[in-house]
Short mmCIF file of C-alpha atoms and ligand atoms in Angstrom, two decimals:
data_model
loop_
_atom_site.label_atom_id
_atom_site.label_comp_id
_atom_site.label_asym_id
_atom_site.label_seq_id
_atom_site.Cartn_x
_atom_site.Cartn_y
_atom_site.Cartn_z
CA MET A 18 -9.97 -29.76 3.81
CA SER A 19 -8.86 -30.28 7.37
CA ASP A 20 -5.14 -30.11 6.61
CA LYS A 21 -3.10 -27.42 8.29
CA ILE A 22 -2.34 -24.43 6.11
CA LYS A 23 1.12 -22.89 6.08
CA ILE A 24 1.52 -19.42 4.66
CA THR A 25 4.74 -19.72 2.74
CA PRO A 26 6.26 -17.45 0.09
CA VAL A 27 5.78 -18.69 -3.46
CA ASN A 28 7.92 -16.32 -5.51
CA ARG A 29 9.41 -13.90 -3.06
CA GLY A 30 13.03 -14.42 -3.97
CA LYS A 31 15.95 -13.63 -1.76
CA ARG A 32 15.67 -10.74 0.66
CA PRO A 33 17.84 -7.93 -0.69
CA ALA A 34 20.84 -6.95 1.41
CA PHE A 35 22.13 -3.38 1.25
CA PHE A 36 25.26 -3.37 3.37
CA ASP A 37 28.59 -4.71 2.16
CA ASP A 38 28.34 -7.29 4.90
CA PRO A 39 24.84 -8.85 4.86
CA ALA A 40 25.25 -9.55 8.56
CA ILE A 41 24.51 -5.86 9.13
CA ASP A 42 21.18 -6.21 7.32
CA GLN A 43 20.44 -9.22 9.49
CA LEU A 44 21.41 -7.37 12.62
CA MET A 45 19.06 -4.54 11.71
CA ALA A 46 16.27 -7.09 11.18
CA ILE A 47 16.95 -8.55 14.60
CA VAL A 48 16.93 -5.13 16.24
CA MET A 49 13.64 -4.24 14.56
CA SER A 50 12.03 -7.51 15.65
CA MET A 51 13.30 -7.00 19.15
CA SER A 52 11.86 -3.50 19.18
CA ALA A 53 8.47 -5.02 18.34
CA GLU A 54 8.71 -7.58 21.12
CA MET A 55 9.53 -4.89 23.66
CA SER A 56 6.54 -2.87 22.54
CA VAL A 57 4.30 -5.95 22.81
CA LEU A 58 5.56 -6.53 26.32
CA TYR A 59 4.88 -2.92 27.22
CA ASP A 60 1.33 -3.20 25.89
CA ARG A 61 0.82 -6.29 28.04
CA VAL A 62 1.92 -4.41 31.12
CA ASP A 63 -0.35 -1.56 30.07
CA THR A 64 -3.26 -3.99 29.77
CA ILE A 65 -2.54 -5.37 33.23
CA GLU A 66 -2.43 -1.87 34.70
CA ARG A 67 -5.67 -0.89 33.07
CA LEU A 68 -7.42 -4.05 34.27
CA LEU A 69 -6.15 -3.50 37.79
CA ASP A 70 -7.24 0.13 37.68
CA ASN A 71 -10.71 -0.88 36.61
CA LYS A 72 -11.33 -4.10 38.49
CA GLY A 73 -8.61 -4.46 41.10
CA THR A 74 -8.04 -8.08 40.11
CA LEU A 75 -7.06 -9.89 36.96
CA SER A 76 -6.78 -13.26 35.34
CA ARG A 77 -4.93 -14.47 32.29
CA ASP A 78 -8.22 -14.71 30.47
CA ASP A 79 -8.92 -11.07 31.24
CA ILE A 80 -5.59 -10.11 29.73
CA GLU A 81 -6.07 -12.21 26.62
CA ALA A 82 -9.56 -10.87 26.12
CA PHE A 83 -8.61 -7.23 26.57
CA ARG A 84 -8.96 -5.18 23.38
CA PRO A 85 -8.10 -1.49 23.34
CA ASP A 86 -10.80 1.01 22.51
CA GLN A 87 -9.90 3.92 20.26
CA ASP A 88 -8.73 6.15 23.15
CA THR A 89 -6.51 3.44 24.61
CA GLU A 90 -5.13 2.73 21.16
CA ASP A 91 -4.41 6.42 20.60
CA GLU A 92 -2.52 6.57 23.90
CA ARG A 93 -0.56 3.48 22.98
CA ASN A 94 0.31 4.94 19.61
CA VAL A 95 1.70 8.08 21.19
CA ARG A 96 3.84 5.90 23.41
CA ARG A 97 4.91 3.69 20.49
CA ASN A 98 5.88 6.68 18.39
CA GLU A 99 7.96 8.18 21.18
CA TYR A 100 9.57 4.82 21.80
CA ILE A 101 10.46 4.41 18.13
CA ALA A 102 11.90 7.92 18.02
CA ARG A 103 14.12 7.17 21.03
CA LEU A 104 15.19 3.81 19.68
CA PHE A 105 16.21 5.02 16.23
CA ARG A 106 17.47 8.40 17.40
CA ILE A 107 20.93 7.74 15.96
CA ILE A 108 19.56 7.68 12.42
CA HIS A 109 17.88 11.04 12.85
CA GLU A 110 20.94 12.43 14.49
CA GLU A 111 22.92 11.56 11.39
CA ARG A 112 20.44 13.35 9.22
CA GLU A 113 20.22 16.41 11.42
CA SER A 114 23.97 16.75 11.76
CA LEU A 115 24.50 16.62 8.01
CA VAL A 116 26.62 19.55 6.99
CA SER A 117 27.54 20.41 3.48
CA HIS A 118 31.20 20.44 2.52
CA ASP A 119 31.74 24.16 2.87
CA LYS A 120 30.47 23.96 6.46
CA MET A 121 32.99 21.20 7.08
CA ASP A 122 35.73 23.48 5.77
CA GLU A 123 34.60 26.16 8.17
CA TYR A 124 34.79 23.70 11.00
CA ASN A 125 38.27 22.59 10.03
CA GLU A 126 39.37 26.22 9.92
CA LEU A 127 37.97 26.68 13.40
CA MET A 128 39.94 23.66 14.60
CA ASP A 129 43.13 24.99 13.09
CA GLU A 130 42.48 28.36 14.62
CA LEU A 131 41.85 26.96 18.07
CA ALA A 132 44.95 24.79 17.85
CA LYS A 133 47.23 27.78 17.32
CA PRO A 134 49.47 28.43 20.28
CA MET B 19 -5.08 6.27 13.67
CA PRO B 20 -8.35 4.33 13.55
CA LEU B 21 -8.67 0.67 14.48
CA GLN B 22 -9.73 -1.63 11.67
CA HIS B 23 -13.43 -2.35 11.32
CA GLU B 24 -13.87 -5.98 12.34
CA HIS B 25 -16.30 -7.79 10.08
CA GLU B 26 -17.18 -11.39 10.74
CA PHE B 27 -14.39 -12.91 8.65
CA LEU B 28 -11.50 -10.65 9.60
CA VAL B 29 -8.68 -12.44 11.39
CA THR B 30 -6.74 -10.19 13.73
CA GLY B 31 -5.08 -12.31 16.40
CA SER B 32 -4.42 -12.72 20.09
CA HIS B 33 -3.83 -9.87 22.51
CA ASP B 34 -0.10 -9.84 21.83
CA GLU B 35 -0.42 -10.45 18.09
CA MET B 36 -2.69 -7.46 17.62
CA ASN B 37 -0.35 -5.24 19.57
CA ARG B 38 2.54 -6.49 17.48
CA GLN B 39 0.60 -5.61 14.32
CA HIS B 40 -0.20 -2.17 15.64
CA TYR B 41 3.44 -1.61 16.51
CA VAL B 42 4.57 -2.68 13.04
CA SER B 43 2.20 -0.07 11.59
CA ARG B 44 3.79 2.68 13.66
CA LEU B 45 7.27 1.45 12.82
CA ARG B 46 6.45 1.47 9.13
CA MET B 47 5.04 4.98 9.29
CA HIS B 48 8.14 6.11 11.13
CA ILE B 49 10.45 4.61 8.50
CA LEU B 50 8.38 6.15 5.73
CA ASN B 51 7.64 9.57 7.18
CA GLN B 52 10.52 10.29 9.51
CA ILE B 53 13.50 8.35 8.22
CA GLY B 54 12.31 8.42 4.61
CA ALA B 55 11.76 12.16 4.85
CA GLY B 56 15.48 12.54 5.48
CA MET B 57 16.43 10.91 2.19
CA ARG B 58 16.23 14.06 0.11
CA GLY B 59 18.38 16.02 2.55
CA VAL B 60 20.97 13.27 2.52
CA TYR B 61 20.92 13.40 -1.25
CA GLU B 62 21.21 17.15 -1.54
CA ASN B 63 23.77 17.67 1.21
CA ARG B 64 25.93 14.61 1.00
CA VAL B 65 25.34 12.28 -1.92
CA LYS B 66 25.00 14.85 -4.70
CA PRO B 67 28.06 16.92 -3.67
CA LYS B 68 30.13 13.76 -3.40
CA PHE B 69 28.95 12.57 -6.81
CA LYS B 70 29.85 15.95 -8.25
CA GLN B 71 33.29 15.82 -6.76
CA THR B 72 33.99 12.44 -8.32
CA ASN B 73 32.26 12.89 -11.66
CA GLY B 74 32.44 16.60 -12.27
CA ARG B 75 28.65 16.75 -12.75
CA VAL B 76 25.43 15.93 -10.90
CA PRO B 77 23.60 12.60 -11.42
CA LYS B 78 21.75 12.71 -14.71
CA ASN B 79 18.81 10.39 -13.96
CA GLU B 80 17.05 8.36 -11.31
CA HIS B 81 19.30 5.34 -11.94
CA GLU B 82 22.45 7.23 -11.11
CA ILE B 83 20.74 8.64 -8.06
CA ARG B 84 19.74 5.16 -6.92
CA LYS B 85 23.27 3.84 -7.25
CA ALA B 86 24.69 6.77 -5.34
CA MET B 87 22.01 6.74 -2.63
CA LEU B 88 22.42 3.01 -2.04
CA ALA B 89 26.15 3.52 -1.60
CA ASP B 90 25.40 5.94 1.24
CA SER B 91 24.96 4.61 4.79
CA TYR B 92 21.68 6.48 5.27
CA GLY B 93 20.29 5.07 2.02
CA LYS B 94 21.33 1.59 3.06
CA THR B 95 19.81 1.88 6.51
CA TRP B 96 16.52 3.23 5.17
CA SER B 97 16.37 0.53 2.49
CA THR B 98 17.08 -2.38 4.78
CA MET B 99 14.49 -1.09 7.25
CA MET B 100 11.91 -0.74 4.47
CA VAL B 101 12.39 -4.31 3.26
CA ASN B 102 12.45 -5.74 6.73
CA CYS B 103 9.38 -3.85 7.84
CA GLN B 104 7.49 -5.05 4.78
CA ASP B 105 8.25 -8.62 5.82
CA MET B 106 7.33 -7.84 9.44
CA VAL B 107 3.88 -6.76 8.22
CA TRP B 108 3.10 -10.18 6.75
CA GLU B 109 4.85 -12.00 9.56
CA SER B 110 2.73 -10.16 12.15
CA VAL B 111 -0.53 -11.45 10.65
CA ARG B 112 0.60 -14.90 9.48
CA PRO B 113 0.33 -16.97 12.70
CA ALA B 114 -3.24 -15.93 13.54
CA ILE B 115 -4.46 -16.72 10.02
CA GLU B 116 -2.73 -20.10 10.01
CA ARG B 117 -4.41 -20.83 13.34
CA ALA B 118 -7.80 -19.74 12.00
CA GLN B 119 -7.51 -22.29 9.21
CA PRO B 120 -9.07 -24.52 7.99
CA GLY B 121 -12.00 -23.19 10.02
CA LEU B 122 -12.05 -19.91 8.13
CA ASN B 123 -12.30 -21.68 4.76
CA GLU B 124 -15.20 -23.76 6.08
CA LYS B 125 -16.96 -20.73 7.49
CA VAL B 126 -16.65 -18.86 4.20
CA SER B 127 -17.85 -21.85 2.19
CA ARG B 128 -21.10 -21.76 4.20
CA VAL B 129 -21.83 -18.13 3.28
CA LYS B 130 -25.11 -17.65 1.44
CA ALA B 131 -25.28 -15.14 -1.37
CA THR B 132 -28.10 -12.94 -0.12
CA HIS B 133 -26.99 -9.46 -1.18
CA GLY B 134 -24.64 -10.13 -4.06
CA SER B 135 -23.14 -13.13 -5.84
CA ILE B 136 -19.94 -14.85 -6.83
CA VAL B 137 -19.08 -16.72 -10.00
CA LEU B 138 -15.72 -18.47 -10.15
CA ASN B 139 -14.17 -19.82 -13.30
CA SER B 140 -11.23 -22.16 -12.89
CA ASP B 141 -10.37 -21.75 -16.59
CA VAL B 142 -9.11 -18.24 -15.90
CA LYS B 143 -5.35 -18.36 -15.96
CA VAL B 144 -3.29 -16.35 -13.48
CA PRO B 145 -1.16 -14.08 -15.68
CA ARG B 146 2.59 -14.30 -15.47
CA TYR B 147 2.87 -10.85 -13.91
CA LEU B 148 1.03 -12.17 -10.85
CA ALA B 149 2.31 -15.73 -10.86
CA GLY B 150 5.93 -14.64 -11.27
CA ALA B 151 6.48 -12.52 -8.16
CA ASP B 152 5.05 -12.21 -4.65
CA ILE B 153 4.11 -8.55 -5.05
CA HIS B 154 4.88 -6.42 -2.01
CA ARG B 155 6.67 -9.53 -0.77
CA MET B 156 3.26 -10.88 0.30
CA PRO B 157 3.82 -14.62 0.68
CA GLY B 158 1.78 -16.29 -2.06
CA ASN B 159 0.41 -13.09 -3.60
CA TYR B 160 -3.34 -12.66 -4.20
CA HIS B 161 -3.97 -15.92 -5.97
CA THR B 162 -2.20 -18.90 -4.36
CA GLU B 163 -4.60 -21.70 -3.45
CA ARG B 164 -3.40 -23.60 -0.40
CA ALA B 165 -6.46 -25.86 -0.03
CA THR B 166 -9.86 -26.49 -1.62
CA ASP B 167 -12.08 -23.39 -1.41
CA ASP B 168 -9.18 -21.47 0.05
CA VAL B 169 -9.46 -17.88 1.27
CA THR B 170 -6.11 -17.61 3.03
CA GLN B 171 -4.67 -14.98 0.68
CA GLY B 172 -7.76 -12.84 1.06
CA ALA B 173 -7.48 -12.91 4.85
CA LEU B 174 -3.77 -12.16 4.65
CA TYR B 175 -4.40 -9.21 2.36
CA ASP B 176 -7.25 -7.80 4.46
CA ARG B 177 -5.37 -7.62 7.74
CA GLY B 178 -1.88 -7.21 6.23
CA ARG B 179 -2.86 -4.27 4.07
CA PHE B 180 -4.41 -2.52 7.05
CA VAL B 181 -1.23 -3.01 9.07
CA TYR B 182 0.80 -1.81 6.07
CA ASN B 183 -1.25 1.40 5.79
CA GLY B 184 -1.27 1.91 9.52
CA GLY B 185 -4.93 2.78 9.33
CA ALA B 186 -4.18 5.80 7.13
CA ALA B 187 -6.91 4.78 4.69
CA GLY B 188 -9.59 4.56 7.37
CA PRO B 189 -11.25 1.68 9.29
CA PHE B 190 -12.21 0.02 5.98
CA ALA B 191 -8.86 0.65 4.26
CA ASP B 192 -10.75 2.37 1.46
CA GLY B 193 -9.39 5.93 1.40
CA ILE B 194 -8.59 5.91 -2.31
CA PRO B 195 -11.83 4.47 -3.71
CA ARG B 196 -13.92 6.59 -1.34
CA THR B 197 -12.04 9.63 -2.58
CA MET B 198 -12.60 8.56 -6.20
CA ALA B 199 -16.33 8.00 -5.77
CA ALA B 200 -16.78 11.32 -3.97
CA TYR B 201 -14.80 13.06 -6.70
CA ILE B 202 -16.90 11.58 -9.50
CA LYS B 203 -20.11 12.66 -7.77
CA ALA B 204 -18.82 16.15 -7.04
CA ARG B 205 -17.26 16.85 -10.43
CA TRP B 206 -19.95 15.28 -12.61
CA PRO B 207 -23.14 15.57 -10.54
CA ASP B 208 -25.35 14.71 -13.52
CA PHE B 209 -23.56 11.42 -14.16
CA LYS B 210 -25.74 8.66 -12.69
CA PRO B 211 -24.19 5.28 -13.59
CA LYS B 212 -26.63 2.37 -13.46
CA LYS B 213 -24.11 -0.40 -14.04
CA ILE B 214 -20.63 -0.24 -12.57
CA LEU B 215 -17.60 -2.51 -12.96
CA GLU B 216 -14.40 -2.59 -10.96
CA LEU B 217 -11.31 -4.26 -12.42
CA GLY B 218 -8.87 -5.94 -10.00
CA CYS B 219 -11.08 -5.72 -6.92
CA THR B 220 -9.03 -8.18 -4.79
CA ILE B 221 -11.27 -8.50 -1.67
CA GLY B 222 -13.67 -5.74 -2.64
CA THR B 223 -12.33 -3.05 -0.30
CA SER B 224 -12.34 -0.73 -3.29
CA THR B 225 -15.77 -1.91 -4.48
CA VAL B 226 -17.83 -1.19 -1.37
CA PRO B 227 -17.42 2.63 -1.53
CA PHE B 228 -18.95 2.62 -5.02
CA VAL B 229 -21.95 0.65 -3.73
CA ASP B 230 -22.34 3.28 -1.03
CA ALA B 231 -21.86 6.22 -3.42
CA PHE B 232 -24.22 4.87 -6.11
CA PRO B 233 -26.86 2.90 -4.19
CA ASP B 234 -29.12 2.56 -7.25
CA ALA B 235 -26.43 1.01 -9.41
CA GLU B 236 -25.73 -2.66 -10.04
CA VAL B 237 -22.11 -3.17 -9.05
CA HIS B 238 -19.83 -5.85 -10.48
CA ALA B 239 -16.22 -6.58 -9.59
CA ILE B 240 -13.69 -8.86 -11.22
CA ASP B 241 -10.32 -10.32 -10.34
CA VAL B 242 -8.29 -13.33 -11.44
CA SER B 243 -7.52 -14.41 -7.88
CA ALA B 244 -10.06 -16.88 -6.52
CA PRO B 245 -8.97 -16.87 -2.84
CA SER B 246 -9.32 -13.10 -2.77
CA LEU B 247 -12.72 -13.20 -4.49
CA ARG B 248 -14.13 -15.85 -2.13
CA TYR B 249 -13.02 -13.86 0.86
CA GLY B 250 -14.23 -10.60 -0.68
CA HIS B 251 -17.65 -12.08 -1.34
CA ALA B 252 -17.95 -13.25 2.28
CA ARG B 253 -16.81 -9.84 3.48
CA ALA B 254 -19.33 -8.01 1.29
CA GLU B 255 -22.14 -10.28 2.52
CA ALA B 256 -21.07 -9.65 6.13
CA LEU B 257 -21.19 -5.92 5.44
CA GLY B 258 -24.53 -6.27 3.66
CA LYS B 259 -23.23 -4.85 0.38
CA PRO B 260 -24.65 -6.08 -2.93
CA ILE B 261 -21.63 -6.83 -5.11
CA HIS B 262 -21.41 -9.32 -7.96
CA PHE B 263 -17.97 -10.90 -7.98
CA HIS B 264 -16.58 -12.68 -11.05
CA GLN B 265 -13.33 -14.50 -11.62
CA MET B 266 -12.22 -12.93 -14.90
CA ASP B 267 -9.14 -11.61 -16.62
CA ALA B 268 -9.33 -7.86 -17.24
CA GLU B 269 -7.45 -8.42 -20.50
CA ALA B 270 -10.34 -10.48 -21.88
CA LEU B 271 -13.62 -9.76 -20.10
CA ASP B 272 -16.66 -11.99 -20.57
CA PHE B 273 -19.03 -9.01 -20.55
CA GLU B 274 -20.90 -7.88 -23.62
CA ASP B 275 -19.99 -4.80 -25.61
CA GLN B 276 -21.51 -1.58 -24.27
CA SER B 277 -22.78 -3.09 -21.05
CA PHE B 278 -21.48 -0.68 -18.35
CA ASP B 279 -21.87 3.02 -17.55
CA LEU B 280 -18.78 3.22 -15.38
CA VAL B 281 -15.65 1.10 -15.33
CA TYR B 282 -12.87 1.83 -12.87
CA SER B 283 -9.81 0.44 -11.15
CA CYS B 284 -7.81 1.23 -8.08
CA ILE B 285 -4.05 0.79 -8.32
CA ILE B 286 -3.95 -2.28 -10.54
CA PHE B 287 -2.05 -1.31 -13.72
CA HIS B 288 1.37 -1.06 -12.11
CA GLU B 289 1.00 -4.72 -11.18
CA THR B 290 0.30 -5.87 -14.74
CA SER B 291 2.55 -5.65 -17.80
CA ARG B 292 3.42 -3.56 -20.82
CA LYS B 293 1.42 -6.00 -22.98
CA ALA B 294 -1.57 -6.21 -20.63
CA TYR B 295 -2.02 -2.47 -20.02
CA PRO B 296 -3.26 -1.51 -23.52
CA LYS B 297 -5.44 -4.63 -23.71
CA ILE B 298 -7.19 -3.73 -20.46
CA LEU B 299 -7.79 -0.17 -21.69
CA GLU B 300 -9.26 -1.55 -24.90
CA GLU B 301 -11.55 -3.83 -22.91
CA CYS B 302 -12.73 -0.81 -20.92
CA LYS B 303 -13.61 0.95 -24.14
CA ARG B 304 -15.41 -2.10 -25.50
CA ILE B 305 -17.63 -2.77 -22.51
CA LEU B 306 -18.56 0.88 -21.91
CA LYS B 307 -21.83 2.26 -23.20
CA PRO B 308 -21.58 5.43 -25.27
CA GLY B 309 -21.45 8.30 -22.79
CA GLY B 310 -19.96 6.00 -20.17
CA GLN B 311 -16.91 6.78 -18.09
CA MET B 312 -13.62 4.97 -17.50
CA ILE B 313 -11.59 6.11 -14.50
CA HIS B 314 -8.40 4.75 -12.87
CA THR B 315 -6.34 5.74 -9.87
CA GLU B 316 -2.70 4.86 -10.19
CA LEU B 317 0.86 5.96 -9.48
CA THR B 318 1.80 9.37 -10.78
CA PRO B 319 3.79 9.19 -14.02
CA VAL B 320 7.46 9.93 -13.30
CA ALA B 321 7.45 12.45 -16.14
CA ASN B 322 5.66 14.65 -13.60
CA MET B 323 8.48 14.34 -11.07
CA ASP B 324 12.07 15.36 -10.58
CA ASP B 325 14.77 12.66 -10.73
CA PHE B 326 15.06 12.30 -6.99
CA ASP B 327 11.35 11.65 -6.52
CA ALA B 328 11.43 9.22 -9.43
CA PHE B 329 14.22 7.31 -7.70
CA TYR B 330 12.31 7.39 -4.42
CA ILE B 331 9.02 6.18 -5.84
CA ASP B 332 10.62 3.56 -8.09
CA TRP B 333 12.52 2.04 -5.15
CA ASP B 334 9.68 -0.47 -4.78
CA ALA B 335 10.27 -1.74 -8.30
CA TYR B 336 13.67 -2.99 -7.26
CA TYR B 337 13.26 -4.00 -3.65
CA ASN B 338 9.59 -4.67 -3.06
CA ASN B 339 8.81 -7.13 -5.85
CA GLU B 340 6.99 -4.75 -8.14
CA PRO B 341 8.38 -5.92 -11.49
CA PHE B 342 6.28 -3.66 -13.75
CA TYR B 343 6.15 -0.63 -11.48
CA GLN B 344 8.96 1.30 -13.10
CA THR B 345 7.89 0.67 -16.67
CA TYR B 346 4.34 1.63 -15.76
CA THR B 347 5.34 4.93 -14.18
CA SER B 348 7.33 5.78 -17.31
CA LEU B 349 4.24 5.52 -19.53
CA ASP B 350 2.06 8.48 -20.45
CA PRO B 351 -1.56 7.56 -19.62
CA GLU B 352 -2.99 10.06 -22.10
CA GLU B 353 -1.10 8.44 -24.95
CA TRP B 354 -2.32 4.95 -24.07
CA VAL B 355 -5.89 5.92 -23.35
CA THR B 356 -6.17 7.54 -26.76
CA LYS B 357 -4.42 4.60 -28.44
CA ALA B 358 -7.13 2.40 -26.90
CA GLY B 359 -9.66 4.32 -28.99
CA PHE B 360 -10.89 7.06 -26.66
CA GLU B 361 -11.16 10.56 -28.14
CA PRO B 362 -8.24 12.77 -27.06
CA SER B 363 -10.76 15.48 -26.14
CA LYS B 364 -12.52 13.04 -23.81
CA PHE B 365 -9.39 12.32 -21.75
CA PHE B 366 -9.09 13.77 -18.24
CA GLN B 367 -6.59 13.56 -15.40
CA ALA B 368 -6.30 15.08 -11.95
CA SER B 369 -4.54 14.69 -8.64
CA ILE B 370 -7.29 14.36 -6.09
CA PRO B 371 -6.76 15.29 -2.43
CA ASP B 372 -7.53 12.39 -0.11
CA LEU B 373 -11.00 12.81 1.34
CA ASP B 374 -9.94 12.07 4.93
CA ARG B 375 -6.60 13.79 4.90
CA SER B 376 -7.37 17.16 3.39
CA PRO B 377 -9.71 19.95 4.44
CA PRO B 378 -13.09 20.00 2.64
CA ASP B 379 -12.31 23.26 0.84
CA VAL B 380 -9.15 21.75 -0.62
CA PHE B 381 -11.14 18.82 -1.97
CA ALA B 382 -13.82 21.16 -3.33
CA GLY B 383 -11.11 23.30 -4.92
CA ALA B 384 -9.64 20.29 -6.68
CA VAL B 385 -13.09 19.47 -8.07
CA ARG B 386 -13.57 23.00 -9.44
CA ASN B 387 -10.07 23.33 -10.72
CA PRO B 388 -8.53 19.95 -11.62
CA THR B 389 -4.73 19.94 -11.72
CA VAL B 390 -2.04 17.30 -11.78
CA ALA B 391 0.46 17.39 -8.94
CA ASP B 392 4.03 17.70 -10.10
CA ARG B 393 5.46 15.68 -7.26
CA LYS B 394 5.10 12.19 -5.90
CA ALA B 395 1.52 11.61 -5.06
CA ALA B 396 0.88 8.00 -4.35
CA ARG B 397 3.00 6.95 -1.46
CA VAL B 398 1.06 6.09 1.68
CA GLY B 399 1.52 8.57 4.47
CA GLU B 400 3.52 11.01 2.44
CA SER B 401 1.25 13.03 0.32
CA ALA B 402 -2.48 12.98 0.43
CA LYS B 403 -3.19 13.20 -3.29
CA TRP B 404 -4.22 10.49 -5.71
CA TYR B 405 -3.39 10.66 -9.38
CA THR B 406 -6.49 9.72 -11.35
CA TYR B 407 -7.16 9.59 -15.07
CA GLY B 408 -9.72 8.35 -17.51
CA ALA B 409 -11.95 9.18 -20.44
CA TRP B 410 -15.55 9.40 -21.53
CA LYS B 411 -16.73 7.18 -24.34
C1 LIG C 514 -3.06 -3.90 -5.87
S1 LIG C 514 -4.34 -5.06 -6.05
C2 LIG C 514 -5.78 -4.05 -6.14
C3 LIG C 514 -6.27 -3.58 -4.86
C4 LIG C 514 -7.73 -3.21 -4.79
N1 LIG C 514 -8.28 -2.63 -6.00
C5 LIG C 514 -7.85 -2.26 -3.63
O1 LIG C 514 -7.85 -1.05 -3.86
O2 LIG C 514 -7.92 -2.72 -2.50
C6 LIG C 514 -4.25 -5.64 -7.71
C7 LIG C 514 -5.32 -6.69 -8.02
O3 LIG C 514 -5.46 -6.77 -9.42
C8 LIG C 514 -5.65 -8.11 -9.77
N2 LIG C 514 -5.28 -8.25 -11.18
C9 LIG C 514 -4.08 -7.99 -11.75
N3 LIG C 514 -4.14 -8.21 -13.07
C10 LIG C 514 -5.39 -8.62 -13.34
C11 LIG C 514 -6.06 -9.00 -14.54
N4 LIG C 514 -5.45 -9.04 -15.72
N5 LIG C 514 -7.35 -9.35 -14.45
C12 LIG C 514 -8.00 -9.33 -13.27
N6 LIG C 514 -7.42 -9.00 -12.12
C13 LIG C 514 -6.13 -8.64 -12.15
C14 LIG C 514 -4.79 -8.88 -8.80
O4 LIG C 514 -5.21 -10.21 -8.67
C15 LIG C 514 -4.98 -8.07 -7.54
O5 LIG C 514 -6.03 -8.58 -6.78
#
């Protein structure tokens, strides 16, 4: 019973890819993981700041032992949400700038009009 | 969002691991609620007009919508983020649980049954619908045994499911069953079940609220997955909740005829099969006492939705290892409940507003005036209503 346990997939199958080039799916996965690591780093800095605010000194053990209370967690979640919104802004921008085809025609007309000498 | 309640056997992780888990929760909610919320607009304003231009008509069903949406860059981006985030959930909890082992297994094996009990039966076979696919891409599903007396999958489910929900179901991840229990008490105040059974309890998160709601009842819970049951038993003991866990197949229960007043389940049917579903309903009928109640919370039937919502909700069937999901949502519960031998006049269904996420008067209104929502109702973080159905015997 003292063997190490590895949590491995049993029947997960291949991860589906959605883009014509699966490298894009991979790139998105890398970006998402990186976004998590940056957030983790930020939380660590936040922990350090809070410990310094409270005690004026800190040790690694203090950092490792720090657990957010509900208020701290709520503050962190606000920050995380804003961070996510900034990071993935481009996706929302695409959605918000969606115009239906007739609007596009209007825009093209405007271009033509403005191009007239 | 609340932090998870930490019972004695919960494995969270180090400082950084916990913050990573909490971040993944927020990321998932963002993908679901912000990016996912844009899917319909993309469909209406871009995908549908383009489809019409090419085909001279609009898409005629959810399958055509899926094909068209997944050819669109927004649909692709949302989908790849959904799949990846699902894997990030499990990945964020995996290292801490591996590190906690084999100590966790040993700790659980020392648990004394003081409040409830556990009876395992290694003759119970894991059905193909569980053995064949890691549902929700959870590595090893609910049942995989990685050592003797293993509880790994239970620990993975406990923390992973909380991260997945982002705390939306409360500190005990029990929003649905708490809502169900409160609904039963409010709508049928004279119904006082003495013996209660839950089917597919996993780690008992959905059992505990029924112990709390019906403190005088004897509460039993079954599942086929031993690692989940062992963990669930330890968790219930740590919480001081009397629950009797049994390793059993819901398709063929070992309980006597007419032995329970209330039998219920919480989101299990969509993870079974077309063959298993009617058998489980028949077992419910068999083990219920006359006058007893069967009640299940599940995905809303797609017949109650428009094609776009059907596409959206059935996405999991294709990309999140939910092999029976789509067939299940196409079935009409009323038809199958009556086929299982319940009187048509004894059938009921309702979409129940989530207890935590709707104002009390909305919940009370749904009790007085039960209706079925006509739109998607079961996706975490999207709509706070749970489709529930059942019958009296
Ligand atoms: C989605 S989980 C249920 C979650 C749980 N009720 C909750 O709300 O937290 C589905 C569970 O049903 C169990 N299950 C599926 N088919 C079963 C069957 N035929 N008999 C017993 N358990 C079954 C699985 O092992 C799994 O634990």
